């Protein structure tokens, strides 16, 4: 049972434009959400996170939005750069949980 | 560089064999997590150790086991290997227990022939 879903396996965006990666979750007990970026032959790298008490968190070019009622979060990258090309994983956890639940990832390609 | 190291980077073995994957967490981190990523799948949580003790179990097969040593490094043992065990195995670490930001190693790619 996939509790965290990323329904778009891939996304292509022109350099300089906005990339929007989406993630849905089913477990209403999740209260902490993270995005990881993964390059080939490397482990996932933490990018940005958001707690359920917020609806937005920003870090430079990266902004994560959380819509608790829709059980949906998104990652916005503005402006997109070719170096952003990677697989992006959404992850979630809940109070008392000891592990993260990951989505299946979205491969972002930023075209120069 | 996350500070988490994993060895070996690649491992090729045959069905029925047993292998050991090793992970050294970031300096000062007490928790170690193991994840499996099969082709086109997300990362599946296997098991967590905190300061030498098993803290949580996920979708870990009975053929798999893990331990964390006094120096906090961890080993994941995979036995009676099957073709379907071919995957990337990641280790992650965190200062304490719980499930927020974890820092991942580069992974071990296991190929079972």
mmCIF file of C-alpha atoms in Angstrom:
data_model
loop_
_atom_site.group_PDB
_atom_site.id
_atom_site.type_symbol
_atom_site.label_atom_id
_atom_site.label_comp_id
_atom_site.label_asym_id
_atom_site.label_seq_id
_atom_site.Cartn_x
_atom_site.Cartn_y
_atom_site.Cartn_z
ATOM 1 C CA UNK A 1 0.000 0.000 0.000
ATOM 2 C CA UNK A 2 1.731 3.123 -1.265
ATOM 3 C CA UNK A 3 1.002 5.839 1.291
ATOM 4 C CA UNK A 4 2.985 8.465 -0.576
ATOM 5 C CA UNK A 5 2.414 8.818 -4.294
ATOM 6 C CA UNK A 6 4.157 10.711 -7.026
ATOM 7 C CA UNK A 7 1.992 10.170 -10.064
ATOM 8 C CA UNK A 8 4.279 11.825 -12.602
ATOM 9 C CA UNK A 9 7.291 9.633 -13.285
ATOM 10 C CA UNK A 10 8.946 12.353 -15.340
ATOM 11 C CA UNK A 11 8.866 16.074 -16.050
ATOM 12 C CA UNK A 12 10.721 18.206 -18.600
ATOM 13 C CA UNK A 13 11.102 21.955 -18.169
ATOM 14 C CA UNK A 14 12.994 24.671 -20.013
ATOM 15 C CA UNK A 15 15.855 26.325 -18.200
ATOM 16 C CA UNK A 16 14.689 29.458 -16.384
ATOM 17 C CA UNK A 17 11.090 28.315 -16.109
ATOM 18 C CA UNK A 18 9.298 26.949 -13.055
ATOM 19 C CA UNK A 19 9.348 23.249 -12.207
ATOM 20 C CA UNK A 20 6.439 21.955 -10.165
ATOM 21 C CA UNK A 21 6.674 18.476 -8.703
ATOM 22 C CA UNK A 22 3.640 17.001 -7.019
ATOM 23 C CA UNK A 23 3.100 14.494 -4.250
ATOM 24 C CA UNK A 24 -0.026 13.040 -2.649
ATOM 25 C CA UNK A 25 -0.360 11.109 0.576
ATOM 26 C CA UNK A 26 -3.097 9.025 2.100
ATOM 27 C CA UNK A 27 -2.212 8.807 5.774
ATOM 28 C CA UNK A 28 -3.752 11.697 7.735
ATOM 29 C CA UNK A 29 -1.328 10.997 10.587
ATOM 30 C CA UNK A 30 1.627 12.246 8.547
ATOM 31 C CA UNK A 31 2.828 15.553 9.931
ATOM 32 C CA UNK A 32 6.274 16.059 8.470
ATOM 33 C CA UNK A 33 7.177 16.075 4.815
ATOM 34 C CA UNK A 34 10.480 16.157 3.001
ATOM 35 C CA UNK A 35 11.861 16.360 -0.502
ATOM 36 C CA UNK A 36 15.031 14.585 -1.482
ATOM 37 C CA UNK A 37 16.991 14.911 -4.705
ATOM 38 C CA UNK A 38 18.887 11.990 -6.153
ATOM 39 C CA UNK A 39 21.553 11.967 -8.845
ATOM 40 C CA UNK A 40 22.547 8.700 -10.531
ATOM 41 C CA UNK A 41 24.994 6.590 -8.513
ATOM 42 C CA UNK A 42 24.487 8.747 -5.434
ATOM 43 C CA UNK A 43 22.289 8.521 -2.367
ATOM 44 C CA UNK A 44 19.280 10.815 -1.880
ATOM 45 C CA UNK A 45 20.199 14.302 -0.705
ATOM 46 C CA UNK A 46 17.895 16.212 1.628
ATOM 47 C CA UNK A 47 16.487 19.295 -0.079
ATOM 48 C CA UNK A 48 13.720 20.893 1.948
ATOM 49 C CA UNK A 49 11.074 19.956 4.500
ATOM 50 C CA UNK A 50 7.823 21.245 5.924
ATOM 51 C CA UNK A 51 5.916 20.596 9.117
ATOM 52 C CA UNK A 52 2.140 20.229 9.063
ATOM 53 C CA UNK A 53 1.768 23.413 11.111
ATOM 54 C CA UNK A 54 2.908 25.373 8.062
ATOM 55 C CA UNK A 55 1.581 25.575 4.531
ATOM 56 C CA UNK A 56 4.723 26.931 2.898
ATOM 57 C CA UNK A 57 8.456 26.734 3.380
ATOM 58 C CA UNK A 58 11.001 28.467 1.221
ATOM 59 C CA UNK A 59 14.723 27.974 0.763
ATOM 60 C CA UNK A 60 16.301 29.918 -2.059
ATOM 61 C CA UNK A 61 14.947 28.687 -5.366
ATOM 62 C CA UNK A 62 12.995 25.883 -3.670
ATOM 63 C CA UNK A 63 9.556 26.267 -2.127
ATOM 64 C CA UNK A 64 7.393 23.508 -0.730
ATOM 65 C CA UNK A 65 3.645 23.984 -0.396
ATOM 66 C CA UNK A 66 1.437 21.819 1.788
ATOM 67 C CA UNK A 67 -2.326 21.475 1.403
ATOM 68 C CA UNK A 68 -3.410 19.328 4.346
ATOM 69 C CA UNK A 69 -7.070 19.173 3.394
ATOM 70 C CA UNK A 70 -6.164 17.779 -0.010
ATOM 71 C CA UNK A 71 -3.301 15.675 1.381
ATOM 72 C CA UNK A 72 -1.096 17.178 -1.286
ATOM 73 C CA UNK A 73 2.272 18.833 -1.381
ATOM 74 C CA UNK A 74 4.302 20.315 -4.162
ATOM 75 C CA UNK A 75 7.841 21.439 -4.744
ATOM 76 C CA UNK A 76 8.429 24.554 -6.843
ATOM 77 C CA UNK A 77 11.840 25.269 -8.315
ATOM 78 C CA UNK A 78 12.264 28.761 -9.716
ATOM 79 C CA UNK A 79 14.170 29.363 -11.879
ATOM 80 C CA UNK A 80 15.003 25.840 -12.996
ATOM 81 C CA UNK A 81 18.621 25.145 -13.866
ATOM 82 C CA UNK A 82 20.178 22.247 -15.811
ATOM 83 C CA UNK A 83 21.909 21.128 -12.586
ATOM 84 C CA UNK A 84 18.474 20.516 -11.090
ATOM 85 C CA UNK A 85 18.035 17.547 -13.415
ATOM 86 C CA UNK A 86 17.666 14.593 -11.054
ATOM 87 C CA UNK A 87 15.082 12.288 -9.522
ATOM 88 C CA UNK A 88 13.059 13.965 -6.783
ATOM 89 C CA UNK A 89 11.526 11.918 -3.992
ATOM 90 C CA UNK A 90 8.777 13.061 -1.701
ATOM 91 C CA UNK A 91 8.786 11.536 1.811
ATOM 92 C CA UNK A 92 6.536 11.718 4.830
ATOM 93 C CA UNK A 93 6.500 10.725 8.461
ATOM 94 C CA UNK A 94 4.113 10.849 11.395
ATOM 95 C CA UNK A 95 4.379 11.472 15.112
ATOM 96 C CA UNK A 96 5.984 8.489 16.769
ATOM 97 C CA UNK A 97 7.069 6.975 13.487
ATOM 98 C CA UNK A 98 10.642 5.875 13.149
ATOM 99 C CA UNK A 99 10.903 5.755 9.390
ATOM 100 C CA UNK A 100 10.133 7.789 6.314
ATOM 101 C CA UNK A 101 7.615 6.743 3.688
ATOM 102 C CA UNK A 102 8.829 7.549 0.206
ATOM 103 C CA UNK A 103 7.105 8.130 -3.100
ATOM 104 C CA UNK A 104 8.394 6.463 -6.263
ATOM 105 C CA UNK A 105 10.098 9.607 -7.507
ATOM 106 C CA UNK A 106 9.791 12.065 -10.392
ATOM 107 C CA UNK A 107 12.623 12.430 -12.872
ATOM 108 C CA UNK A 108 13.106 16.115 -13.658
ATOM 109 C CA UNK A 109 14.943 17.125 -16.802
ATOM 110 C CA UNK A 110 15.788 20.784 -17.232
ATOM 111 C CA UNK A 111 16.488 21.554 -20.861
ATOM 112 C CA UNK A 112 19.139 24.233 -21.526
ATOM 113 C CA UNK B 1 29.054 14.409 0.842
ATOM 114 C CA UNK B 2 26.521 13.424 3.494
ATOM 115 C CA UNK B 3 29.119 11.942 5.841
ATOM 116 C CA UNK B 4 27.478 8.517 5.641
ATOM 117 C CA UNK B 5 29.675 5.848 4.068
ATOM 118 C CA UNK B 6 28.657 2.509 2.620
ATOM 119 C CA UNK B 7 30.728 -0.389 1.387
ATOM 120 C CA UNK B 8 30.961 -2.004 -1.032
ATOM 121 C CA UNK B 9 29.682 0.224 -3.799
ATOM 122 C CA UNK B 10 28.831 -2.705 -6.044
ATOM 123 C CA UNK B 11 28.291 -6.367 -5.271
ATOM 124 C CA UNK B 12 27.630 -9.167 -7.732
ATOM 125 C CA UNK B 13 26.780 -12.596 -6.415
ATOM 126 C CA UNK B 14 24.800 -15.716 -7.208
ATOM 127 C CA UNK B 15 21.450 -16.989 -6.010
ATOM 128 C CA UNK B 16 21.579 -18.777 -2.693
ATOM 129 C CA UNK B 17 24.585 -16.848 -1.476
ATOM 130 C CA UNK B 18 24.938 -14.567 1.551
ATOM 131 C CA UNK B 19 26.326 -11.025 1.561
ATOM 132 C CA UNK B 20 27.015 -8.334 4.129
ATOM 133 C CA UNK B 21 26.590 -4.635 3.470
ATOM 134 C CA UNK B 22 28.287 -2.136 5.728
ATOM 135 C CA UNK B 23 27.328 1.374 6.780
ATOM 136 C CA UNK B 24 29.114 3.984 8.861
ATOM 137 C CA UNK B 25 26.844 6.805 10.020
ATOM 138 C CA UNK B 26 27.736 10.486 10.294
ATOM 139 C CA UNK B 27 29.866 11.338 13.267
ATOM 140 C CA UNK B 28 27.631 11.655 16.320
ATOM 141 C CA UNK B 29 24.571 10.058 14.732
ATOM 142 C CA UNK B 30 23.055 7.289 16.821
ATOM 143 C CA UNK B 31 20.330 6.104 14.463
ATOM 144 C CA UNK B 32 20.915 4.035 11.358
ATOM 145 C CA UNK B 33 18.188 3.208 8.852
ATOM 146 C CA UNK B 34 18.311 0.711 5.983
ATOM 147 C CA UNK B 35 16.257 1.145 2.818
ATOM 148 C CA UNK B 36 15.872 -0.917 -0.344
ATOM 149 C CA UNK B 37 15.211 0.598 -3.759
ATOM 150 C CA UNK B 38 14.205 -1.855 -6.461
ATOM 151 C CA UNK B 39 13.885 -0.875 -10.105
ATOM 152 C CA UNK B 40 11.426 2.011 -10.578
ATOM 153 C CA UNK B 41 10.338 1.792 -6.966
ATOM 154 C CA UNK B 42 10.536 4.244 -4.146
ATOM 155 C CA UNK B 43 12.720 3.595 -1.169
ATOM 156 C CA UNK B 44 11.287 0.896 1.062
ATOM 157 C CA UNK B 45 12.171 1.053 4.724
ATOM 158 C CA UNK B 46 13.730 -2.142 6.020
ATOM 159 C CA UNK B 47 14.932 -1.597 9.579
ATOM 160 C CA UNK B 48 16.215 0.992 12.042
ATOM 161 C CA UNK B 49 18.766 0.768 14.848
ATOM 162 C CA UNK B 50 19.300 3.307 17.562
ATOM 163 C CA UNK B 51 22.429 3.175 19.683
ATOM 164 C CA UNK B 52 22.852 -0.538 19.132
ATOM 165 C CA UNK B 53 19.249 -1.595 19.577
ATOM 166 C CA UNK B 54 16.644 -2.426 16.973
ATOM 167 C CA UNK B 55 14.049 0.360 17.042
ATOM 168 C CA UNK B 56 11.720 -0.252 14.121
ATOM 169 C CA UNK B 57 11.094 -2.827 11.431
ATOM 170 C CA UNK B 58 9.599 -2.306 8.024
ATOM 171 C CA UNK B 59 9.272 -4.608 5.036
ATOM 172 C CA UNK B 60 12.310 -6.676 5.889
ATOM 173 C CA UNK B 61 12.358 -10.307 4.828
ATOM 174 C CA UNK B 62 13.203 -13.022 7.331
ATOM 175 C CA UNK B 63 16.242 -13.857 5.177
ATOM 176 C CA UNK B 64 17.599 -10.404 5.975
ATOM 177 C CA UNK B 65 18.998 -9.261 9.284
ATOM 178 C CA UNK B 66 20.941 -6.311 10.583
ATOM 179 C CA UNK B 67 22.879 -5.165 13.585
ATOM 180 C CA UNK B 68 24.525 -2.050 14.916
ATOM 181 C CA UNK B 69 27.849 -2.333 16.680
ATOM 182 C CA UNK B 70 29.232 -0.406 19.672
ATOM 183 C CA UNK B 71 31.116 1.930 17.342
ATOM 184 C CA UNK B 72 27.697 2.643 15.744
ATOM 185 C CA UNK B 73 28.467 1.211 12.340
ATOM 186 C CA UNK B 74 25.810 -1.138 11.013
ATOM 187 C CA UNK B 75 25.733 -4.226 8.840
ATOM 188 C CA UNK B 76 22.869 -5.589 6.776
ATOM 189 C CA UNK B 77 23.079 -9.316 6.148
ATOM 190 C CA UNK B 78 21.216 -10.790 3.188
ATOM 191 C CA UNK B 79 21.085 -14.570 2.913
ATOM 192 C CA UNK B 80 19.663 -17.205 0.563
ATOM 193 C CA UNK B 81 19.716 -14.533 -2.081
ATOM 194 C CA UNK B 82 17.140 -14.548 -4.866
ATOM 195 C CA UNK B 83 17.092 -12.739 -8.189
ATOM 196 C CA UNK B 84 14.473 -10.353 -6.809
ATOM 197 C CA UNK B 85 16.859 -9.144 -4.130
ATOM 198 C CA UNK B 86 18.804 -7.264 -6.780
ATOM 199 C CA UNK B 87 18.410 -3.622 -5.786
ATOM 200 C CA UNK B 88 20.088 -0.552 -4.393
ATOM 201 C CA UNK B 89 20.465 -0.669 -0.640
ATOM 202 C CA UNK B 90 20.797 2.641 1.149
ATOM 203 C CA UNK B 91 21.790 3.406 4.659
ATOM 204 C CA UNK B 92 20.761 6.663 6.327
ATOM 205 C CA UNK B 93 21.633 8.162 9.675
ATOM 206 C CA UNK B 94 20.254 10.701 12.081
ATOM 207 C CA UNK B 95 21.395 12.166 15.372
ATOM 208 C CA UNK B 96 18.537 10.751 17.427
ATOM 209 C CA UNK B 97 15.613 8.469 16.860
ATOM 210 C CA UNK B 98 12.425 9.556 15.098
ATOM 211 C CA UNK B 99 11.805 10.006 11.431
ATOM 212 C CA UNK B 100 12.558 13.522 10.294
ATOM 213 C CA UNK B 101 15.570 14.495 8.201
ATOM 214 C CA UNK B 102 17.800 11.560 7.484
ATOM 215 C CA UNK B 103 21.134 11.702 5.677
ATOM 216 C CA UNK B 104 21.799 9.012 3.122
ATOM 217 C CA UNK B 105 24.904 7.175 2.053
ATOM 218 C CA UNK B 106 25.765 6.545 -1.606
ATOM 219 C CA UNK B 107 24.224 3.077 -1.553
ATOM 220 C CA UNK B 108 25.330 -0.431 -2.443
ATOM 221 C CA UNK B 109 24.134 -1.866 -5.726
ATOM 222 C CA UNK B 110 23.505 -5.579 -5.314
ATOM 223 C CA UNK B 111 23.164 -7.756 -8.387
ATOM 224 C CA UNK B 112 22.094 -11.366 -7.903
ATOM 225 C CA UNK B 113 22.713 -13.579 -10.937
#
